mmCIF file of C-alpha atoms and ligand atoms in Angstrom:
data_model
loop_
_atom_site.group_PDB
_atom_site.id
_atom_site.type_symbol
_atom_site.label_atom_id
_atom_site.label_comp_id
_atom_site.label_asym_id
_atom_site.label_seq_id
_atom_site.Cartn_x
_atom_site.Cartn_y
_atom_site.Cartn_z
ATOM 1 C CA UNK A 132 44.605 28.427 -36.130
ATOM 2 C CA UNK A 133 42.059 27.347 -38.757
ATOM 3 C CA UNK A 134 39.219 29.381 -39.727
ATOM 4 C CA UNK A 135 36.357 27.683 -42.210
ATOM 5 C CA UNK A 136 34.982 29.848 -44.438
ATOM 6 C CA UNK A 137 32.165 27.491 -45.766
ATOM 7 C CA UNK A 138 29.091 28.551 -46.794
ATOM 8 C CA UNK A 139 27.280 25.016 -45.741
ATOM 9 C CA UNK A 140 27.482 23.163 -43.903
ATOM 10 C CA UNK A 141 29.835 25.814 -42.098
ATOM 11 C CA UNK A 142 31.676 26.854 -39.231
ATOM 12 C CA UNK A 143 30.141 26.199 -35.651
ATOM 13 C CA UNK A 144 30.841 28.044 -32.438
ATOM 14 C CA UNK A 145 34.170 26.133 -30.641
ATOM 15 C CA UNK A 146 32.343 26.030 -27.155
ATOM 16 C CA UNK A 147 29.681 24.334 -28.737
ATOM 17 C CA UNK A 148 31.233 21.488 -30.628
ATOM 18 C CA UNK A 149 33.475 20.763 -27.108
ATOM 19 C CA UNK A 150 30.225 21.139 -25.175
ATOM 20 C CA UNK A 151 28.705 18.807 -27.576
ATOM 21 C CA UNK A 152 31.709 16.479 -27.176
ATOM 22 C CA UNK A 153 31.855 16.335 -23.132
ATOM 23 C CA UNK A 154 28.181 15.387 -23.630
ATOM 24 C CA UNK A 155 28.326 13.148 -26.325
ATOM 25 C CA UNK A 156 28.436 9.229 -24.168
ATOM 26 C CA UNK A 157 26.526 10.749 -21.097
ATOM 27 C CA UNK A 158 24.032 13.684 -21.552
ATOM 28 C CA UNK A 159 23.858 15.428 -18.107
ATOM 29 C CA UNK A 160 23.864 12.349 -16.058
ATOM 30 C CA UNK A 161 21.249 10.457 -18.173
ATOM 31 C CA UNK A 162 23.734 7.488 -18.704
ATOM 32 C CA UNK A 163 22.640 8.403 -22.516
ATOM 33 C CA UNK A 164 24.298 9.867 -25.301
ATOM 34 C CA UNK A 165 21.653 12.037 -26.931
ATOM 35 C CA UNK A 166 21.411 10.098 -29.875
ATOM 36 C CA UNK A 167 19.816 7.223 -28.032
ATOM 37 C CA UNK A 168 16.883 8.540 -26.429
ATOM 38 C CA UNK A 169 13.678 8.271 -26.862
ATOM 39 C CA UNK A 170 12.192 12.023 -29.123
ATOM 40 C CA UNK A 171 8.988 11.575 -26.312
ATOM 41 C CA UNK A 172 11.239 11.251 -23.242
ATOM 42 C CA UNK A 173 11.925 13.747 -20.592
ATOM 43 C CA UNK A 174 14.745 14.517 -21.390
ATOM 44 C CA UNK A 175 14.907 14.698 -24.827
ATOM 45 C CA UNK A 176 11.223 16.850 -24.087
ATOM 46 C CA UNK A 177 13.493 18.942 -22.122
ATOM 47 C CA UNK A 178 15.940 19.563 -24.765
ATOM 48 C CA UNK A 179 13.828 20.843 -27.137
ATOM 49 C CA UNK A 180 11.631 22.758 -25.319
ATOM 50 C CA UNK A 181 14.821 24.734 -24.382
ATOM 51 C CA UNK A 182 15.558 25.571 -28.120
ATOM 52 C CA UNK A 183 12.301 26.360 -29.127
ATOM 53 C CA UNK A 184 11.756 29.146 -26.387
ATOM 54 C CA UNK A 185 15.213 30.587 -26.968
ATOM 55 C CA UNK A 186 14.853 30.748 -30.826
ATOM 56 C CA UNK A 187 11.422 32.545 -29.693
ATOM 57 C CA UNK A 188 13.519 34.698 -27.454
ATOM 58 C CA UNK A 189 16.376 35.215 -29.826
ATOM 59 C CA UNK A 190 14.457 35.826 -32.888
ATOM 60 C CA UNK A 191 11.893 38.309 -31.330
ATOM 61 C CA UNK A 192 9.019 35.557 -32.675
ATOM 62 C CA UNK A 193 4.787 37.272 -31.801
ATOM 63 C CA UNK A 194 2.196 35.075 -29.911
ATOM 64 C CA UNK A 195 0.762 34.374 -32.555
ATOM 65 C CA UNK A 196 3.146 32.659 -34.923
ATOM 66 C CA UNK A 197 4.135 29.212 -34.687
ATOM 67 C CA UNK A 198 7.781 27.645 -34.970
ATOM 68 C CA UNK A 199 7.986 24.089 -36.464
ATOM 69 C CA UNK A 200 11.077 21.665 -36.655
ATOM 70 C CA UNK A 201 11.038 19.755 -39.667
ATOM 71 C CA UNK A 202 13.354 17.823 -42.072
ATOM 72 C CA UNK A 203 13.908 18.201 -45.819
ATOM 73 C CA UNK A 204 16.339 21.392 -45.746
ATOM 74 C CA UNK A 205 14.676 24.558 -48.011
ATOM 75 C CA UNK A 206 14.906 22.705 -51.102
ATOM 76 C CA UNK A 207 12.132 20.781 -49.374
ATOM 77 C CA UNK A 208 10.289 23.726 -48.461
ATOM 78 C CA UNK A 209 10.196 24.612 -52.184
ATOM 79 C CA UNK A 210 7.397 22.151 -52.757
ATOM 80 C CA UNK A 211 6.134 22.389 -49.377
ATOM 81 C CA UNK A 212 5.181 25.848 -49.628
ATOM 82 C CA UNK A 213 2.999 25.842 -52.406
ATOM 83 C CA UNK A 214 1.582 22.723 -50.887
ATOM 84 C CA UNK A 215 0.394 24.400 -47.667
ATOM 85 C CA UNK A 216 -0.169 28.014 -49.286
ATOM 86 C CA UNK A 217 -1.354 27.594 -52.647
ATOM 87 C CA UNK A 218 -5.053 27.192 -51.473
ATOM 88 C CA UNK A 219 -5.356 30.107 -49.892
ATOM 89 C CA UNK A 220 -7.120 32.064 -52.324
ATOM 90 C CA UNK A 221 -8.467 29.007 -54.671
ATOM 91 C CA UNK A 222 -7.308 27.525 -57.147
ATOM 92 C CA UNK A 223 -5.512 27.412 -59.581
ATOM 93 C CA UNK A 224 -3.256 29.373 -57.480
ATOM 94 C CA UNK A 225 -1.009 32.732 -58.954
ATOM 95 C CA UNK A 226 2.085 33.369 -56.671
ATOM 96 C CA UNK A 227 4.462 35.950 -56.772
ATOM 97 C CA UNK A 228 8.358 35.515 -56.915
ATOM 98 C CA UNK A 229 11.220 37.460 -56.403
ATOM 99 C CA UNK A 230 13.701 36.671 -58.483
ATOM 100 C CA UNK A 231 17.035 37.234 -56.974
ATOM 101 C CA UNK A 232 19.649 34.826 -57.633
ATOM 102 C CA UNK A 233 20.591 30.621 -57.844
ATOM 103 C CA UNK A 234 18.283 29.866 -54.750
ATOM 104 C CA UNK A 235 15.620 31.830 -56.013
ATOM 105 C CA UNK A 236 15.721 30.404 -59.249
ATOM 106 C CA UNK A 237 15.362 26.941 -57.660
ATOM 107 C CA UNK A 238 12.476 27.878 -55.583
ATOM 108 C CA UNK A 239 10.486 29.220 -58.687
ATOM 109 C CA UNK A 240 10.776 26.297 -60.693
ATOM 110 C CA UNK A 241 9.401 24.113 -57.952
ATOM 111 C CA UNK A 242 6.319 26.085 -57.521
ATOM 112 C CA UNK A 243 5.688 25.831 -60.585
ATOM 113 C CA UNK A 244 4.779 22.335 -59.980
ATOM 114 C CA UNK A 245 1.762 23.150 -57.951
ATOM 115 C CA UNK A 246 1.078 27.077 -59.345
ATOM 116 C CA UNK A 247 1.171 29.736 -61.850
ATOM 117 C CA UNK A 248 4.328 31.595 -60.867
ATOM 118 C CA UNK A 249 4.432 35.017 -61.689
ATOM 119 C CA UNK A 250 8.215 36.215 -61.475
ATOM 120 C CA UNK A 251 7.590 39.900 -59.918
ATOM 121 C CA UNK A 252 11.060 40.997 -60.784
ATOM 122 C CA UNK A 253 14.266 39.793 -61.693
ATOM 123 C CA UNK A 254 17.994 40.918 -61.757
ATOM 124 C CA UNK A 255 18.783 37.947 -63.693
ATOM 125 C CA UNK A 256 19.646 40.277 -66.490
ATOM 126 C CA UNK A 257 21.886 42.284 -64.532
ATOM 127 C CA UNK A 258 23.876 38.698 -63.497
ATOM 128 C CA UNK A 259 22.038 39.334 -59.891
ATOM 129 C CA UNK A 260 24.169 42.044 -58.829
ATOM 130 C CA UNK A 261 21.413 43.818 -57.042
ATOM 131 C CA UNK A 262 17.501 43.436 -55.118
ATOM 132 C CA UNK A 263 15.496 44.532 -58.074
ATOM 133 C CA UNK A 264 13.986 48.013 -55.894
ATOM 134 C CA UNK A 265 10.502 47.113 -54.456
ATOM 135 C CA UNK A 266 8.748 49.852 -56.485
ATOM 136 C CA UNK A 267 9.747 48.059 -59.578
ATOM 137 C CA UNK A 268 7.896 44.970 -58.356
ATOM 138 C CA UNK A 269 5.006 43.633 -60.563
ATOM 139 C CA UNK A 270 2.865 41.843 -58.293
ATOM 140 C CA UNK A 271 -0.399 40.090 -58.856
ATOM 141 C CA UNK A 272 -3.464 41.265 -57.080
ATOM 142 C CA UNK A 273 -4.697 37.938 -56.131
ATOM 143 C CA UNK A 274 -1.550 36.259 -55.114
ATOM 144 C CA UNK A 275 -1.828 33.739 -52.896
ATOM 145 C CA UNK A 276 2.035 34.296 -51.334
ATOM 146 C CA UNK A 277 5.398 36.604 -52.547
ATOM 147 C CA UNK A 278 8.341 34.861 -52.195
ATOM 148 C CA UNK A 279 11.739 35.901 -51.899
ATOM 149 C CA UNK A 280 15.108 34.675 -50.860
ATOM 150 C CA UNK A 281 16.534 37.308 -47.884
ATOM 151 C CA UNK A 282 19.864 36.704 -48.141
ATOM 152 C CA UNK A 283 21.783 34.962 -51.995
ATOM 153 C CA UNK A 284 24.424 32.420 -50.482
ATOM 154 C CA UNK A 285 25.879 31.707 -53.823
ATOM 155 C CA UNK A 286 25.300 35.199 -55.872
ATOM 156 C CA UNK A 287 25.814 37.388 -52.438
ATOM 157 C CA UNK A 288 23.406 39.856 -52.714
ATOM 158 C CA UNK A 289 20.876 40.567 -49.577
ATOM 159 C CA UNK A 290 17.782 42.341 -48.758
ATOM 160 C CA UNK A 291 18.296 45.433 -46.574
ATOM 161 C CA UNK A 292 14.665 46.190 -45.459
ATOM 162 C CA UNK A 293 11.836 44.004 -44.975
ATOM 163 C CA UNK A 294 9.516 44.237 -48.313
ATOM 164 C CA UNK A 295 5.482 45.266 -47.613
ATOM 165 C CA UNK A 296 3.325 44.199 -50.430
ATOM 166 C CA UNK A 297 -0.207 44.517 -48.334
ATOM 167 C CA UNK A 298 -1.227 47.312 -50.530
ATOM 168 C CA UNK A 299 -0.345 45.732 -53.828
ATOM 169 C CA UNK A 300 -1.814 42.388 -53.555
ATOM 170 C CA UNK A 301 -4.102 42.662 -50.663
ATOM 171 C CA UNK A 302 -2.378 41.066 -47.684
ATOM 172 C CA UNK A 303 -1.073 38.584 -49.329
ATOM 173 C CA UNK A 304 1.900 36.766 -46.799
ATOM 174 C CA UNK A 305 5.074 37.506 -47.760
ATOM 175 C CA UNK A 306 7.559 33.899 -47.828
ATOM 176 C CA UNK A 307 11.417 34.362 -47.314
ATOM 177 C CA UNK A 308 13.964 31.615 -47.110
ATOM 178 C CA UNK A 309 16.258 33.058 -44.718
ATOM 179 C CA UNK A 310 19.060 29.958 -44.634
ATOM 180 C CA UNK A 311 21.896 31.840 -44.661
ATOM 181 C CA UNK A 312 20.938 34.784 -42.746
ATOM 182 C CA UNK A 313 18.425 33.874 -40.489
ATOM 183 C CA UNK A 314 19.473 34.849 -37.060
ATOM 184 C CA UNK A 315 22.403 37.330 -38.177
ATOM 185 C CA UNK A 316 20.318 40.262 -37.310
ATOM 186 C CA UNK A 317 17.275 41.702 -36.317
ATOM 187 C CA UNK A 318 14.346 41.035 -38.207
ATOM 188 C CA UNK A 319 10.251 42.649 -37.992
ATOM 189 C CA UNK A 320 8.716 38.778 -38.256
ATOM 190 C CA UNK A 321 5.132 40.832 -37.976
ATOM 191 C CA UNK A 322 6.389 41.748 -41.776
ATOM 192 C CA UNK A 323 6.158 37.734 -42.806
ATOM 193 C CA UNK A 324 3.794 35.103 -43.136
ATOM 194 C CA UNK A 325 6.479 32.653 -43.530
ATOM 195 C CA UNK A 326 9.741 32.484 -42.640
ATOM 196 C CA UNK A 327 11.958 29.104 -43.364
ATOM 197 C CA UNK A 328 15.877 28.194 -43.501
ATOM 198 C CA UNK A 329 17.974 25.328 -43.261
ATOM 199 C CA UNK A 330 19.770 24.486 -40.265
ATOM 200 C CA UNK A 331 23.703 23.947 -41.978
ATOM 201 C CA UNK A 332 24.063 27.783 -42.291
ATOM 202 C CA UNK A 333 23.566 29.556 -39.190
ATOM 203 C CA UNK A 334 22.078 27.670 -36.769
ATOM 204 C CA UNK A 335 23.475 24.118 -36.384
ATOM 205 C CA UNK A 336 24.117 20.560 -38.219
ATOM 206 C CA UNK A 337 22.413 19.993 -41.480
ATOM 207 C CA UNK A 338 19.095 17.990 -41.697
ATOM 208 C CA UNK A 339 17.260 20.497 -39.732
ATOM 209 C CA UNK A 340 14.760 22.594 -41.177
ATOM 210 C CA UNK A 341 13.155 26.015 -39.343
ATOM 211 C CA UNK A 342 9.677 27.230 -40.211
ATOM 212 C CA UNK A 343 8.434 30.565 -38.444
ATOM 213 C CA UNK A 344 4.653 30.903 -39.466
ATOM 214 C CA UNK A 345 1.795 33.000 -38.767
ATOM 215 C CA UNK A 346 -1.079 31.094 -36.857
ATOM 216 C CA UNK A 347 -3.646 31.598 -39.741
ATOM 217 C CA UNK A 348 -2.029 30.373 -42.585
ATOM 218 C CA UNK A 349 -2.259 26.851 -40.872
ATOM 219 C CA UNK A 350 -4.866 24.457 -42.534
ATOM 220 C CA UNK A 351 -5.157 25.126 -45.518
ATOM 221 C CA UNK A 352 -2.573 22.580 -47.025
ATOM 222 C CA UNK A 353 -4.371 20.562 -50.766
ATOM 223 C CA UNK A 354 -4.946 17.211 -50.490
ATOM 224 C CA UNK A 355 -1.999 16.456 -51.587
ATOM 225 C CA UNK A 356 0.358 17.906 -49.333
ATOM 226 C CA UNK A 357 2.158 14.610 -47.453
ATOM 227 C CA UNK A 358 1.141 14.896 -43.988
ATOM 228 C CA UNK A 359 4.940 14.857 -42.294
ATOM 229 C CA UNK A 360 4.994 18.244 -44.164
ATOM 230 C CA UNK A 361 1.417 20.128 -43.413
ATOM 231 C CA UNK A 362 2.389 22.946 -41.399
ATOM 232 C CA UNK A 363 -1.037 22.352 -39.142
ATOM 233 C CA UNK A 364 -0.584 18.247 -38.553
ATOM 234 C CA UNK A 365 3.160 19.378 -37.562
ATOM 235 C CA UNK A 366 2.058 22.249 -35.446
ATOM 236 C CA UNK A 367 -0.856 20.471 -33.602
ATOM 237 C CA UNK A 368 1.753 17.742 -32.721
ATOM 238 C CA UNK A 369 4.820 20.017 -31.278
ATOM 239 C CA UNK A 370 7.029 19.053 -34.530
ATOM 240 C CA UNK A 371 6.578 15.427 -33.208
ATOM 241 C CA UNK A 372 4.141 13.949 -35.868
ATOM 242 C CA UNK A 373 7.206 12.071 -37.268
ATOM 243 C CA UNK A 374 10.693 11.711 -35.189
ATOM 244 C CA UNK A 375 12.181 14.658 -35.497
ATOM 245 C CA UNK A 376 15.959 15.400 -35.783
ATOM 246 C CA UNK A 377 16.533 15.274 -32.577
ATOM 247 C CA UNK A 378 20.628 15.346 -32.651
ATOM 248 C CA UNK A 379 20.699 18.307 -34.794
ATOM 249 C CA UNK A 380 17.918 20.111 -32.610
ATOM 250 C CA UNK A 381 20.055 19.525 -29.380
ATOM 251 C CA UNK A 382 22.955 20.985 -31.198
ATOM 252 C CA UNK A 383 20.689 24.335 -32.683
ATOM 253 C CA UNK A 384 20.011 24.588 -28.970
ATOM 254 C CA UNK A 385 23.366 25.277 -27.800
ATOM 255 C CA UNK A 386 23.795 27.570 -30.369
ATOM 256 C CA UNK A 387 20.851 29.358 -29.220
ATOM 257 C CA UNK A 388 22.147 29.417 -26.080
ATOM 258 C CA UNK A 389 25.645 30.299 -27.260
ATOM 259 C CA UNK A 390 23.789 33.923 -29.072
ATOM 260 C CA UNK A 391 22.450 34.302 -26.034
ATOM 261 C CA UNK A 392 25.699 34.130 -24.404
ATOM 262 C CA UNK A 393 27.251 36.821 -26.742
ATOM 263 C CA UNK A 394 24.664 39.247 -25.941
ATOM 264 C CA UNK A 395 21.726 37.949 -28.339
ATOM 265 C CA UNK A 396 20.969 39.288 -32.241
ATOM 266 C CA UNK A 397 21.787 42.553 -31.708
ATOM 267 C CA UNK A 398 25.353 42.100 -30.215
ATOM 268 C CA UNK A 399 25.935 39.542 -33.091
ATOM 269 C CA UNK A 400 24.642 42.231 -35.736
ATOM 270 C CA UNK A 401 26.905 44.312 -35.083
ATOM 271 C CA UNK A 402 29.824 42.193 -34.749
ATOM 272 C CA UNK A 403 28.631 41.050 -38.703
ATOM 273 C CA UNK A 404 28.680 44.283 -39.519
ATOM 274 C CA UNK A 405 31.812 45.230 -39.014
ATOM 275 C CA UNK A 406 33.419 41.557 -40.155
ATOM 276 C CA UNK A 407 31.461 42.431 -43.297
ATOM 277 C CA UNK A 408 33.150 46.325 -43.295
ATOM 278 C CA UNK A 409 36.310 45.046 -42.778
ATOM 279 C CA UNK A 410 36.349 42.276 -45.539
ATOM 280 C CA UNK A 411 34.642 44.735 -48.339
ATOM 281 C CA UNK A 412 36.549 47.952 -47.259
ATOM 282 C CA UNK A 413 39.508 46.055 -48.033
ATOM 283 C CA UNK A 414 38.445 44.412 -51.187
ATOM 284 C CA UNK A 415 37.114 48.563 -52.394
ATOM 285 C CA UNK A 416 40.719 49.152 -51.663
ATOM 286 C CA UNK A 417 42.666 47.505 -54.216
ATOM 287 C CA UNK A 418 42.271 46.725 -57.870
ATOM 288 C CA UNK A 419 44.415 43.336 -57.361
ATOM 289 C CA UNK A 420 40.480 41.658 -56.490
ATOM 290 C CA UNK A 421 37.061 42.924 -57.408
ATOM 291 C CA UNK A 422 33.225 42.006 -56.456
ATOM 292 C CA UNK A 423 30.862 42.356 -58.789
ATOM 293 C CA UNK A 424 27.808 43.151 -56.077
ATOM 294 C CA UNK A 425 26.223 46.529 -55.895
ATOM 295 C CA UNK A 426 27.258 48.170 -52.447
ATOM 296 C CA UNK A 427 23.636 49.129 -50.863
ATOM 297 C CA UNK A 428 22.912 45.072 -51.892
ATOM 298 C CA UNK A 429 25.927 43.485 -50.527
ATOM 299 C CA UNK A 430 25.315 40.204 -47.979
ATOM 300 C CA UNK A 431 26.600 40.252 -44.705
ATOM 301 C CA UNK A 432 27.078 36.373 -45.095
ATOM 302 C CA UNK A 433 28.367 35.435 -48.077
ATOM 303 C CA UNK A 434 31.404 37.624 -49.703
ATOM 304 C CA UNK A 435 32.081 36.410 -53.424
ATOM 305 C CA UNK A 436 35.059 38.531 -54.744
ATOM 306 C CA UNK A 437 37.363 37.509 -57.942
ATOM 307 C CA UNK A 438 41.338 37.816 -58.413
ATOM 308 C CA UNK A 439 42.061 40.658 -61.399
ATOM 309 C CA UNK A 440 44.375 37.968 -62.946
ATOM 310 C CA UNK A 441 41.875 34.664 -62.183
ATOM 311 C CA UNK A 442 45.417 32.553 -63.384
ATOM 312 C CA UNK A 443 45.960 32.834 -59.611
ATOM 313 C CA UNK A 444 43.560 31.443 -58.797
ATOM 314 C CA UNK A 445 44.997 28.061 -57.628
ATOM 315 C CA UNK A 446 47.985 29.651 -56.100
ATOM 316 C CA UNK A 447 45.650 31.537 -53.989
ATOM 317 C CA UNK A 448 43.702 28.887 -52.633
ATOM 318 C CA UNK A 449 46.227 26.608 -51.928
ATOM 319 C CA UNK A 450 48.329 29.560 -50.036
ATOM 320 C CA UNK A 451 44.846 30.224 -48.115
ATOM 321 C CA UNK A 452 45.021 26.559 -47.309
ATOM 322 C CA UNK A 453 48.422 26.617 -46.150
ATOM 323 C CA UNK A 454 47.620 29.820 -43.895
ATOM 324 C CA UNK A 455 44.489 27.821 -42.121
ATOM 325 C CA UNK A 456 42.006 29.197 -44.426
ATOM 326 C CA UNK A 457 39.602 26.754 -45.351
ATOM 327 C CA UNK A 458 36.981 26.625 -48.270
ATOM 328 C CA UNK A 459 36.871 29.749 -49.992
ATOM 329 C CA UNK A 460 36.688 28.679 -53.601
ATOM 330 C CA UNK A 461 33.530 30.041 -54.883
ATOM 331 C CA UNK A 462 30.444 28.272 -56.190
ATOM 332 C CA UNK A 463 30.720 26.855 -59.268
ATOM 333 C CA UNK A 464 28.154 28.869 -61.047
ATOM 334 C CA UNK A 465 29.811 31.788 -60.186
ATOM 335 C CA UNK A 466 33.707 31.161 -59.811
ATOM 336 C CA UNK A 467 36.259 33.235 -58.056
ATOM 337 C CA UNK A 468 36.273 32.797 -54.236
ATOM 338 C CA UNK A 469 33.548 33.475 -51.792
ATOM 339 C CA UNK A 470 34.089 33.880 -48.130
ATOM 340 C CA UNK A 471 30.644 33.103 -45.949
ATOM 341 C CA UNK A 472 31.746 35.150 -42.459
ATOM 342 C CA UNK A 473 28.102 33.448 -40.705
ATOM 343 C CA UNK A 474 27.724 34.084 -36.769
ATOM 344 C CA UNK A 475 30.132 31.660 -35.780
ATOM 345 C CA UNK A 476 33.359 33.183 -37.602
ATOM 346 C CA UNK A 477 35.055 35.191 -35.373
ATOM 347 C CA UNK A 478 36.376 38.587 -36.112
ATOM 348 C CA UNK A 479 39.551 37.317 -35.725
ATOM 349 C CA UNK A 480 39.077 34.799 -38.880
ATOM 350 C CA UNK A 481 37.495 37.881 -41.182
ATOM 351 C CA UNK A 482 41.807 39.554 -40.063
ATOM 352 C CA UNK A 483 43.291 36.404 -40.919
ATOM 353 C CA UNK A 484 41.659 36.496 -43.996
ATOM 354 C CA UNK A 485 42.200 39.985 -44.468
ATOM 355 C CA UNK A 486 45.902 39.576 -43.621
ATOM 356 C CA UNK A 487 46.549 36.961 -45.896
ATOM 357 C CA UNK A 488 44.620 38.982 -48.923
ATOM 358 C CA UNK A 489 47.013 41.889 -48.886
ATOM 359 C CA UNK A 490 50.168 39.536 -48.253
ATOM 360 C CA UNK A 491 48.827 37.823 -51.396
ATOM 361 C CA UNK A 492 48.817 40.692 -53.043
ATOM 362 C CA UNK A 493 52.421 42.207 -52.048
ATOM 363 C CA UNK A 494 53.623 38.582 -53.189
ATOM 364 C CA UNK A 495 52.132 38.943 -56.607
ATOM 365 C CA UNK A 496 50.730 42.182 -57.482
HETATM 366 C C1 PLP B 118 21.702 26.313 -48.619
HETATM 367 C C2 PLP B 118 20.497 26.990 -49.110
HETATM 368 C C3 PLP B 118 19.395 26.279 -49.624
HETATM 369 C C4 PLP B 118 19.396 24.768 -49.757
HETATM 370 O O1 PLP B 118 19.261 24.134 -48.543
HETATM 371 P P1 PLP B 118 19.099 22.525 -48.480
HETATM 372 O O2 PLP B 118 19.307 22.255 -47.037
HETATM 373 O O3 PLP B 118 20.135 21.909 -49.355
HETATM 374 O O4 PLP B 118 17.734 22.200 -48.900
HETATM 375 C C5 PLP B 118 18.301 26.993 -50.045
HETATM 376 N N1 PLP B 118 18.252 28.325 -49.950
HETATM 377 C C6 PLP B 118 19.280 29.046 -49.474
HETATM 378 C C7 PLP B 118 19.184 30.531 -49.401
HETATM 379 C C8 PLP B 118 20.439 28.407 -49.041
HETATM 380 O O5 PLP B 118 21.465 29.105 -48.547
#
């Protein structure tokens, strides 16, 4: 048995890759692989008119937000953002970001670009082992947006709660990439304006891009802003202004459907939530590996830990490899090993891994 820990592109759901793969010369009787037809056809109309109103479904998304398709991944969205927000309350624009780890980082020197950033608070200092507390949050009164980052893929920290700054900075929309844990549990979208992630983590193939947002922040992109990426041209044309990706949307759509099959977001919640338990529980356990993440911060997703004596490190990997367990070296920035446990790793994967930890450990500890 192999189990991919990846944290992205990662691990799909089985029945969807074979589903995928029994559909892949003839989609449904079409005489077409999906990959050849037309983004305006029927069919291909079809298809994504499926995903979008089980996302809707699946994600609890109001009436009156909308949900685009785009390309460009969240790095893209980095620039697009302040491009379709920044001139919402003139310019120049201020805009307020969280900073709470390498993805964070990234998305505040891009705005930067287009805005005056103002970093609201930072755990840099503290190596981002924690989500600075929301009182300690120095926001601007005239911001045009707060961003944040929900969920740390690399550092592995994660917001528990979803942040109100109304009061503070008078209703300005709160932005959250949610790549890596969009769709891993319930979230209160009435709390966003925006609300963006990459496909490659949770949801499907890479070179998809999500983007949840509320109906009046639409149309007011600058001049600038190419029209492929203004929120309102891609609304008003049913994320068809340019072709969009259509393979990797048929594939996010049997993925949606696939959540659906397992009981929706708040079946798969809980079924993170106790992967998650059983991974840190066991890592809290033993002194032979540490993580470096403050407990009430910890991310569901992404599980960096370290080896006490980081000489093993090569012997451990290569005995994970041996044992089926694929890509858990961790970032680069980072080090150690990091295990990303997303929707599609079974609970059975999180006891492999678990398994092969403490045999690891008996072997060399
Ligand atoms: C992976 C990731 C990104 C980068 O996504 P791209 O598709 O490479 O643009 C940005 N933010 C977060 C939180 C991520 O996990």
């Amino acid at each position: 048995m192999i189990y991919n820990f990846s944290a992205g592109p990662s691990v799909l759901p089985k029945e969807v890759l074979a589903q995928a793969a029994s559909e892949m010369l003839d989609w449904h009787g079409s005489g077409m692989s999906v990959m050849e037809m037309s983004h305006r056809g029927s069919e291909f109309m079809s298809i994504i008119g499926a995903a979008l109103q089980d996302f809707r479904e699946l994600f609890a998304v109001p009436e009156n937000y909308k949900v685009l398709f785009l390309q460009g991944g969240a790095i893209a969205e980095n620039a697009i953002i302040p491009m379709n927000l920044a001139g919402l309350k003139g310019q120049p624009a201020t805009v307020d970001y969280v900073n709470t780890g390498s993805w964070s980082v990234k998305s505040i020197k891009e705005a930067g670009k287009y805005c005056n950033v103002n970093v609201a608070a930072s755990s840099q200092a503290q190596k981002f082992a924690a989500i600075p507390a929301r009182d300690t949050w120095k926001l601007s009164k005239n911001a045009a947006y707060v961003h944040i980052c929900s969920n740390e893929t690399i550092d592995g920290v994660e917001y528990h709660f979803d942040p109100d700054v109304a009061a503070d900075t008078g209703n300005a929309p709160v932005v959250a990439d949610m790549s890596s844990n969009i769709l891993s549990r319930e979230v209160d979208v009435s709390k966003y304006g925006v609300i963006y992630a990459g496909a490659q983590k949770n949801i499907g193939p890479a070179g998809l891009t999500l983007v949840v947002v509320r109906e009046d922040l639409l149309g007011h992109a600058l001049p600038v802003c190419p029209s492929a990426f203004d929120w309102k041209i891609v609304s008003d044309n049913d994320s068809m202004y340019n072709t969009p990706p259509t393979y990797a949307i048929y594939i996010a759509g049997l993925v949606f459907q696939w959540l659906k099959r397992q009981g929706g977001i708040k079946a798969i919640a809980a079924t993170n939530v106790a992967k998650a338990q059983l991974l840190y529980n066991y890592l809290d356990s033993t002194g032979f590996y540490t993580t470096r993440i403050h407990k009430a911060d910890r991310s569901t997703m992404n599980v960096p830990f370290f080896l006490h004596d980081e000489t093993l490190n090569d012997a451990f990997l290569a005995g994970a490899k041996a044992h089926g367990l694929l890509q858990l070296k961790g970032h680069k920035s980072v080090g150690g090993m990091r295990a990303s446990i997303y929707n599609a790793m079974p609970v059975a994967g999180v006891e492999a891994l678990v398994a092969y930890l403490k045999a690891f450990e008996k072997e060399h500890g």
